[in-house]
XYZ file of C-alpha atoms in Angstrom:
534
model
C 0.000 0.014 -0.005
C 1.204 3.464 -0.825
C 2.386 5.428 2.234
C -0.240 7.673 3.765
C 0.103 11.337 2.903
C -0.459 13.832 5.678
C -3.526 15.835 4.624
C -3.617 19.526 5.419
C -6.124 22.192 4.722
C -5.871 24.392 1.675
C -3.100 26.831 2.511
C -4.562 30.104 1.257
C -2.782 32.544 3.537
C 0.749 31.887 4.815
C 1.348 32.624 8.478
C 4.465 32.590 10.586
C 3.745 30.115 13.373
C 6.360 31.509 15.773
C 5.418 35.163 15.641
C 2.337 37.273 14.933
C 2.022 38.524 11.401
C 1.752 42.274 10.905
C -1.649 43.531 9.759
C -1.909 43.704 5.983
C -4.635 45.736 4.365
C -5.455 43.765 1.252
C -6.877 45.232 -1.948
C -10.039 43.084 -1.918
C -12.848 43.213 0.624
C -13.499 39.449 0.469
C -10.911 36.881 1.480
C -10.655 33.458 -0.199
C -10.873 31.630 3.103
C -14.097 33.410 4.054
C -16.140 33.051 0.838
C -14.334 31.638 -2.169
C -17.269 32.121 -4.577
C -17.727 35.758 -3.616
C -13.969 36.303 -3.747
C -13.921 34.899 -7.311
C -16.578 37.331 -8.456
C -14.803 40.212 -6.779
C -11.502 39.390 -8.501
C -13.207 39.498 -11.918
C -14.714 42.921 -11.114
C -11.635 44.370 -9.386
C -9.300 43.193 -12.156
C -11.685 44.667 -14.742
C -11.856 41.366 -16.636
C -15.516 40.967 -17.535
C -19.061 42.005 -16.701
C -22.544 40.636 -17.092
C -24.356 41.389 -20.348
C -28.051 41.906 -20.995
C -28.473 38.155 -21.681
C -28.462 35.733 -18.773
C -25.402 33.500 -18.877
C -23.539 35.686 -21.377
C -20.707 38.015 -20.480
C -18.802 40.963 -21.902
C -15.079 40.145 -21.774
C -13.225 43.426 -21.158
C -9.779 44.237 -22.592
C -7.679 42.877 -19.696
C -9.651 39.620 -19.532
C -9.700 39.268 -23.277
C -5.986 40.113 -23.449
C -5.320 37.086 -21.206
C -7.489 34.921 -23.476
C -5.612 36.248 -26.512
C -2.351 35.189 -24.889
C -3.800 31.733 -24.210
C -5.024 31.598 -27.791
C -1.672 32.677 -29.212
C 0.429 30.198 -27.238
C -1.949 27.273 -27.717
C -2.391 28.057 -31.403
C 1.412 27.983 -31.773
C 1.432 24.510 -30.223
C -1.447 23.382 -32.468
C 0.291 24.523 -35.642
C 3.619 23.091 -34.506
C 1.829 19.723 -34.261
C 0.885 20.023 -37.958
C -2.824 20.838 -37.429
C -4.376 23.442 -39.746
C -6.960 26.050 -38.766
C -10.308 26.323 -40.515
C -13.752 27.746 -39.766
C -17.187 26.125 -39.864
C -20.694 27.696 -39.619
C -22.333 28.786 -36.380
C -25.689 27.334 -37.479
C -26.007 23.570 -37.818
C -29.067 21.856 -39.412
C -31.021 19.833 -36.893
C -30.810 16.784 -39.163
C -27.064 16.630 -38.550
C -27.684 15.910 -34.868
C -30.530 13.466 -35.564
C -28.052 11.154 -37.251
C -26.130 10.715 -33.953
C -28.637 9.801 -31.251
C -26.178 9.352 -28.372
C -24.372 12.598 -29.163
C -27.516 14.705 -29.439
C -28.918 13.222 -26.234
C -25.886 14.568 -24.390
C -26.519 18.145 -25.560
C -30.289 18.212 -26.181
C -31.172 20.141 -22.999
C -28.542 22.786 -23.747
C -29.239 23.492 -27.402
C -30.357 26.914 -28.608
C -32.521 26.640 -31.740
C -33.308 29.181 -34.490
C -36.798 28.681 -35.978
C -37.538 31.975 -37.839
C -35.581 34.300 -40.112
C -37.590 37.517 -39.730
C -39.353 39.693 -37.138
C -42.452 41.795 -37.547
C -44.176 44.425 -35.410
C -46.729 43.060 -32.965
C -48.936 46.186 -33.172
C -48.103 47.132 -29.584
C -44.633 48.585 -30.153
C -42.814 45.267 -29.890
C -41.480 42.631 -32.261
C -42.434 38.997 -32.749
C -41.254 36.207 -35.091
C -43.055 36.465 -38.402
C -45.236 33.319 -38.724
C -44.611 33.468 -42.484
C -40.830 33.364 -41.926
C -40.565 29.998 -40.228
C -37.525 28.025 -41.356
C -38.182 24.799 -43.232
C -35.720 23.095 -40.838
C -34.652 24.445 -37.449
C -31.015 25.431 -37.075
C -29.081 24.622 -33.931
C -26.649 27.276 -32.655
C -23.301 25.434 -32.491
C -22.888 23.570 -29.147
C -19.879 21.679 -30.628
C -18.977 20.898 -34.243
C -18.539 17.170 -34.612
C -21.622 16.824 -36.834
C -20.980 19.709 -39.221
C -17.248 19.024 -39.508
C -18.080 15.364 -40.051
C -20.295 16.478 -42.915
C -17.360 18.297 -44.516
C -14.974 15.411 -43.878
C -17.368 13.020 -45.710
C -16.943 15.235 -48.789
C -13.215 15.942 -48.473
C -12.019 12.397 -47.763
C -12.097 9.967 -50.692
C -9.002 7.740 -50.389
C -6.239 6.800 -48.012
C -4.172 9.591 -49.566
C -6.482 12.186 -47.920
C -5.665 10.904 -44.443
C -5.022 11.968 -41.822
C -7.186 15.068 -42.061
C -6.348 17.265 -39.046
C -8.260 20.527 -38.438
C -8.815 23.073 -35.667
C -11.155 25.998 -35.361
C -11.288 28.946 -32.953
C -14.931 29.799 -32.389
C -17.748 30.533 -29.986
C -20.267 27.904 -28.927
C -23.612 28.056 -27.128
C -24.825 25.632 -24.471
C -27.827 26.991 -22.631
C -26.724 26.695 -19.019
C -29.190 27.025 -16.157
C -26.626 27.887 -13.453
C -23.920 30.177 -14.756
C -20.705 31.735 -13.493
C -18.436 34.006 -15.490
C -15.715 32.165 -17.416
C -16.457 28.882 -15.660
C -19.925 28.114 -17.015
C -21.580 30.459 -19.440
C -24.225 30.005 -22.093
C -21.833 31.338 -24.745
C -18.129 30.756 -24.463
C -15.021 30.876 -26.651
C -12.821 27.888 -27.402
C -10.796 25.958 -29.864
C -11.942 22.590 -31.078
C -9.671 20.171 -32.905
C -11.088 17.485 -35.175
C -9.277 14.800 -37.119
C -9.962 11.700 -39.184
C -7.571 8.723 -39.408
C -7.211 5.443 -41.211
C -6.754 3.294 -38.095
C -7.810 3.176 -34.471
C -4.191 3.360 -33.340
C -3.486 6.494 -35.344
C -6.607 8.120 -33.895
C -5.644 7.101 -30.349
C -2.176 8.540 -30.895
C -3.785 11.818 -31.944
C -5.967 11.749 -28.832
C -2.909 11.458 -26.643
C -1.030 14.097 -28.645
C -3.758 16.609 -27.890
C -3.837 15.597 -24.205
C -0.097 16.136 -23.876
C -0.340 19.466 -25.678
C -2.912 20.604 -23.132
C -0.813 19.392 -20.229
C 2.222 21.240 -21.514
C 0.243 24.443 -22.169
C -1.359 24.345 -18.705
C 1.871 23.776 -16.831
C 4.426 25.634 -18.961
C 2.315 28.624 -20.030
C -0.450 28.968 -17.455
C 1.658 27.660 -14.509
C -1.312 25.425 -13.549
C -0.277 21.909 -12.496
C -2.671 19.295 -13.880
C -3.358 15.597 -13.684
C -3.679 13.982 -17.126
C -5.769 10.852 -17.322
C -8.763 8.985 -18.700
C -12.277 9.935 -17.680
C -14.478 7.121 -16.286
C -17.206 5.731 -18.540
C -19.961 7.901 -17.011
C -17.947 11.076 -17.697
C -17.234 10.451 -21.381
C -18.129 12.938 -24.089
C -21.448 11.873 -25.637
C -20.690 9.346 -28.382
C -17.030 8.897 -27.499
C -15.207 5.603 -27.005
C -12.609 7.209 -24.700
C -12.385 10.653 -23.107
C -9.159 11.981 -21.591
C -8.761 15.139 -19.538
C -6.440 17.378 -17.645
C -7.759 18.131 -14.125
C -6.582 21.098 -12.075
C -7.065 21.776 -8.380
C -8.426 25.204 -7.500
C -7.526 26.910 -4.217
C -10.801 25.813 -2.657
C -9.868 22.206 -3.314
C -12.371 21.665 -6.132
C -11.404 20.119 -9.432
C -11.633 21.924 -12.727
C -11.693 19.940 -15.987
C -9.381 22.217 -17.960
C -9.189 20.441 -21.317
C -10.470 17.220 -22.931
C -9.468 14.943 -25.791
C -11.836 12.310 -27.181
C -11.289 9.174 -29.220
C -14.590 8.807 -31.056
C -13.896 5.435 -32.684
C -15.903 5.090 -35.951
C -19.200 6.178 -34.323
C -19.264 9.658 -35.849
C -17.785 8.391 -39.102
C -20.647 5.917 -39.425
C -23.256 8.630 -38.743
C -21.652 11.143 -41.141
C -20.500 8.580 -43.712
C -16.811 9.488 -43.376
C -15.246 6.742 -45.454
C -12.076 6.281 -47.486
C -10.895 3.824 -50.082
C -7.954 1.937 -48.629
C -4.905 0.773 -50.580
C -6.690 -2.420 -51.506
C -9.601 -0.480 -52.937
C -11.999 -1.303 -50.088
C -14.369 1.323 -48.597
C -13.477 1.738 -44.926
C -14.829 3.888 -42.067
C -12.434 6.498 -40.642
C -11.635 6.767 -36.930
C -12.164 10.317 -35.617
C -10.909 12.437 -32.737
C -11.971 15.739 -31.171
C -10.363 17.888 -28.498
C -11.095 21.296 -26.953
C -10.077 23.963 -24.437
C -12.128 27.052 -23.633
C -12.334 30.380 -21.830
C -12.999 28.247 -18.764
C -9.218 28.208 -18.539
C -9.346 31.920 -17.620
C -11.498 30.998 -14.636
C -8.978 28.332 -13.736
C -6.182 30.917 -13.893
C -8.074 33.152 -11.443
C -8.804 30.349 -8.981
C -5.301 28.843 -9.145
C -3.194 32.008 -8.846
C -5.389 34.768 -7.420
C -4.909 36.047 -3.877
C -6.589 38.451 -1.474
C -5.247 41.418 -3.481
C -6.771 40.241 -6.772
C -5.534 38.409 -9.832
C -1.946 37.197 -10.359
C -1.111 36.465 -13.971
C 1.841 34.224 -14.867
C 4.291 36.218 -17.043
C 3.704 33.956 -20.110
C 0.020 34.920 -20.169
C 0.169 38.544 -19.048
C -0.875 41.023 -21.769
C 1.702 43.346 -20.167
C 4.474 41.672 -18.153
C 5.901 44.960 -16.853
C 4.004 48.178 -16.089
C 5.961 51.408 -15.517
C 4.224 54.080 -13.447
C 5.774 57.581 -13.440
C 4.896 59.531 -10.292
C 3.558 62.614 -12.011
C 2.934 65.885 -10.142
C 1.386 68.009 -12.872
C 4.547 70.154 -12.971
C 7.021 71.055 -15.743
C 9.463 68.475 -14.342
C 7.050 65.740 -15.372
C 8.336 65.889 -18.947
C 11.808 64.782 -17.911
C 10.348 61.965 -15.807
C 8.205 60.769 -18.719
C 11.274 60.751 -20.965
C 13.213 58.785 -18.380
C 10.390 56.226 -18.053
C 10.054 55.924 -21.813
C 13.768 55.176 -22.098
C 13.361 52.583 -19.367
C 10.405 51.042 -21.266
C 12.421 50.800 -24.459
C 15.378 49.218 -22.660
C 13.163 46.559 -21.035
C 11.161 45.963 -24.251
C 14.445 45.266 -26.062
C 14.935 42.189 -23.855
C 13.443 38.759 -24.500
C 11.896 36.552 -21.837
C 10.190 33.157 -22.113
C 10.940 33.122 -25.845
C 9.332 36.506 -26.712
C 10.124 40.213 -26.424
C 9.143 41.545 -23.022
C 5.708 43.235 -23.090
C 5.960 46.581 -21.316
C 3.380 49.317 -20.741
C 4.354 52.872 -19.869
C 1.188 53.959 -18.021
C 1.054 57.728 -18.570
C -2.501 58.197 -17.336
C -3.014 61.101 -14.968
C -3.542 60.261 -11.340
C -1.637 59.275 -8.257
C 0.940 56.544 -8.699
C -0.305 54.655 -5.628
C -3.859 54.435 -7.018
C -2.552 53.228 -10.370
C -0.272 50.767 -8.580
C -3.172 49.103 -6.823
C -5.134 49.048 -10.049
C -2.342 46.946 -11.598
C -1.961 44.872 -8.451
C -5.625 43.888 -8.705
C -5.165 43.085 -12.397
C -2.187 40.921 -11.583
C 0.535 42.484 -13.755
C 3.670 40.470 -12.925
C 6.092 43.378 -12.431
C 5.051 46.897 -11.366
C 7.702 49.642 -11.504
C 7.209 53.060 -9.956
C 9.557 55.914 -10.792
C 9.543 59.288 -9.012
C 11.782 62.349 -9.423
C 14.113 61.154 -6.665
C 14.357 57.705 -8.228
C 15.273 59.406 -11.519
C 17.980 61.478 -9.808
C 19.498 58.361 -8.211
C 19.123 56.226 -11.361
C 16.980 53.633 -9.564
C 13.375 52.425 -9.625
C 10.864 51.089 -7.067
C 9.900 47.562 -8.175
C 7.168 45.197 -6.979
C 6.862 41.535 -7.896
C 3.195 40.546 -7.962
C 3.883 37.018 -6.725
C 5.781 38.397 -3.700
C 3.836 41.537 -2.950
C 4.261 41.886 0.787
C 7.155 42.224 3.185
C 5.940 39.836 5.877
C 8.009 41.520 8.573
C 6.645 44.998 8.052
C 3.259 44.306 6.475
C 4.096 46.791 3.688
C 4.589 46.312 -0.048
C 7.931 44.606 -0.702
C 9.553 47.230 -2.901
C 12.985 46.587 -4.355
C 15.184 49.432 -5.557
C 17.493 48.233 -8.344
C 19.306 50.507 -10.786
C 17.451 51.276 -14.003
C 20.082 49.521 -16.133
C 20.067 46.518 -13.831
C 16.285 46.213 -14.198
C 16.426 45.948 -17.953
C 19.219 43.378 -17.964
C 17.697 41.326 -15.175
C 14.116 41.309 -16.427
C 14.310 38.063 -18.506
C 15.564 36.067 -15.503
C 13.110 37.789 -13.162
C 10.101 36.876 -15.350
C 11.336 33.300 -15.918
C 11.868 32.826 -12.185
C 8.379 34.146 -11.448
C 6.803 31.798 -14.019
C 8.561 28.797 -12.498
C 7.806 29.857 -8.924
C 4.066 30.182 -9.570
C 3.942 26.625 -10.932
C 5.882 25.267 -7.982
C 3.648 27.087 -5.499
C 0.474 25.745 -7.117
C 1.891 22.181 -7.384
C 2.968 22.111 -3.754
C -0.470 23.327 -2.676
C -2.158 20.627 -4.764
C 0.026 17.809 -3.489
C -0.508 18.902 0.105
C -4.240 18.531 -0.446
C -4.452 15.107 -2.090
C -5.142 12.240 0.247
C -4.084 8.746 -0.818
C -4.698 6.637 2.285
C -8.508 6.175 1.981
C -9.412 2.473 1.649
C -13.156 2.350 2.313
C -16.349 4.326 1.587
C -16.964 5.256 5.225
C -13.577 6.996 5.453
C -14.220 8.725 2.107
C -17.617 9.987 3.281
C -16.203 11.097 6.617
C -13.380 12.999 4.930
C -15.724 15.069 2.789
C -18.285 15.429 5.578
C -15.836 17.075 7.934
C -16.246 20.753 8.793
C -13.049 21.511 6.918
C -14.133 24.039 4.233
C -11.763 22.964 1.477
C -11.213 19.153 1.624
C -9.186 18.749 -1.564
C -9.033 15.500 -3.549
C -8.833 11.812 -2.655
C -7.112 9.239 -4.833
C -8.648 5.790 -4.381
C -8.275 2.360 -5.894
C -11.181 0.951 -7.842
C -12.186 -2.028 -10.003
C -13.445 0.072 -12.936
C -17.056 -1.066 -12.594
C -19.374 -0.691 -15.582
C -23.100 -0.680 -16.257
C -25.344 -0.935 -13.211
C -22.413 -1.285 -10.798
C -20.978 2.007 -12.057
C -24.373 3.662 -11.792
C -24.541 2.697 -8.097
C -21.081 4.193 -7.492
C -22.008 7.411 -9.247
C -25.288 7.679 -7.314
C -23.514 7.167 -3.989
C -20.931 9.800 -4.856
C -23.680 12.155 -5.964
C -25.212 11.923 -2.511
C -21.870 13.174 -1.149
C -21.693 15.891 -3.883
C -18.638 14.149 -5.327
C -17.549 13.094 -8.809
C -15.027 10.760 -10.350
C -12.409 12.975 -12.054
C -9.914 10.873 -14.025
C -7.600 7.878 -13.854
C -4.065 9.397 -13.823
C -1.681 8.201 -16.465
C 1.221 8.095 -14.054
C -0.573 6.596 -11.028
C 1.157 4.179 -8.684
C 0.330 0.449 -9.188
C -2.760 -0.840 -7.382
C -2.278 -3.064 -4.365
C -5.660 -3.505 -2.738
C -9.416 -3.792 -3.191
C -11.774 -1.336 -4.837
C -13.284 0.928 -2.156
C -16.649 0.913 -3.977
C -17.146 -2.788 -4.750
C -14.565 -4.681 -2.666
C -13.342 -6.389 -5.840
C -9.617 -6.401 -6.715
C -8.675 -2.908 -7.939
C -7.348 -2.420 -11.466
C -6.474 1.292 -11.357
C -6.610 4.466 -9.295
C -9.043 7.311 -9.748
C -9.427 10.785 -8.252
C -12.571 11.720 -6.351
C -13.407 15.363 -5.711
C -15.975 18.097 -5.669
C -15.811 19.929 -8.959
C -16.823 22.932 -11.014
């Protein structure tokens, strides 16, 4: 049996145990440990990331929030293209008949589908508008919830012989799934994503593609977003509708809940059969293709907030920050301001000439009027990695006042932990500073996750007791199980549902099993994570 891991509570605030911590006045009114859900909403507002729109479940993504998504999009798109996948675009509206061909698939999305039935409005005689009864569509159109059916339609036309395979496509798009309970970025009726789709000659080639996408997501999450994830296969009950296998990366948020951050699906020949995606093999025989789909969405922005945010707002890893360095001149509305602005502009240019994490450093010279302290806290809440303040005295001395967002406070004084390097030193040292911060944020998140995974639970009573404790953030539990199917699996899922728990995934790199399944008592065949989840 694997050694028991000491389970500790989610470590949201760090405290010195041998001496009282000085009082720190944080930038947010809500602390994570008091109300994580309210804290999450406050971070989004305070960091000026998004706001509610006039349609329930839809949001307006503001420039800073969208800038983070653009960085995610850019870095992930680079990985997609490096893998040899080409971008394309497919229609937003999908004929209902496309879904009717795939009963299992449509059943998984039926309750979430938005449907267009008319193409014109007319006045209702009372100052309003209504659908024109004469403009009813011959066939309803579904607003894209996912694109397997319409891309499958195209593949059936584009693929004729083995020479056309593999066909590997990706599209960046919006999708609509009419959610009843919504939360910005995490679960919205409309969201942005990329969806990869491919067709292959053999099952093995398709499975290799499935794992390629999974590894790409793992690398993006850990190397770019600094979010440690567990890559593994989803249990049968958690598969994508119509899939043969579903694989995911699962991330632990600071409240101990799991977030499914990306998925990759081996679809077998199920969708190929429904859409008639066939090819003539080298022997001249008509053969069904094996297809794959994979996707990651703006939900990842929510994961970024809940993994890295603190009681002062958002913290953005340098790789994903729209601006990695923000320079704030301490303007006084005096003639001397011109010299200070020139000094800061020269500093901006010197830093921007450096490269960090494989790209030129992204620097903003914030010349807006207003007090530097107010602007500083604005950027603290937004999570800019490096904030540099420069006043007249700093200019005279050739130094700057620098704050690292991941180490904001001096724990001995309770004041912001300013450093005062020389201006030339800042520019030269910025690449290493940003790289160190990127690595440190991943280490911090990984250590927190590992401290909150329990691996010594061997029976259902202990599992139930663990999650029933008064502890607010119970983390995850890794258990051994026999991979039950059918009715036996349904019983497991129902029991977990009573505890508000879900099966997350079976980790690829799990330790060997050495005991019975905690659900059935049968010999275990693998390990699986159990957690509360978003």
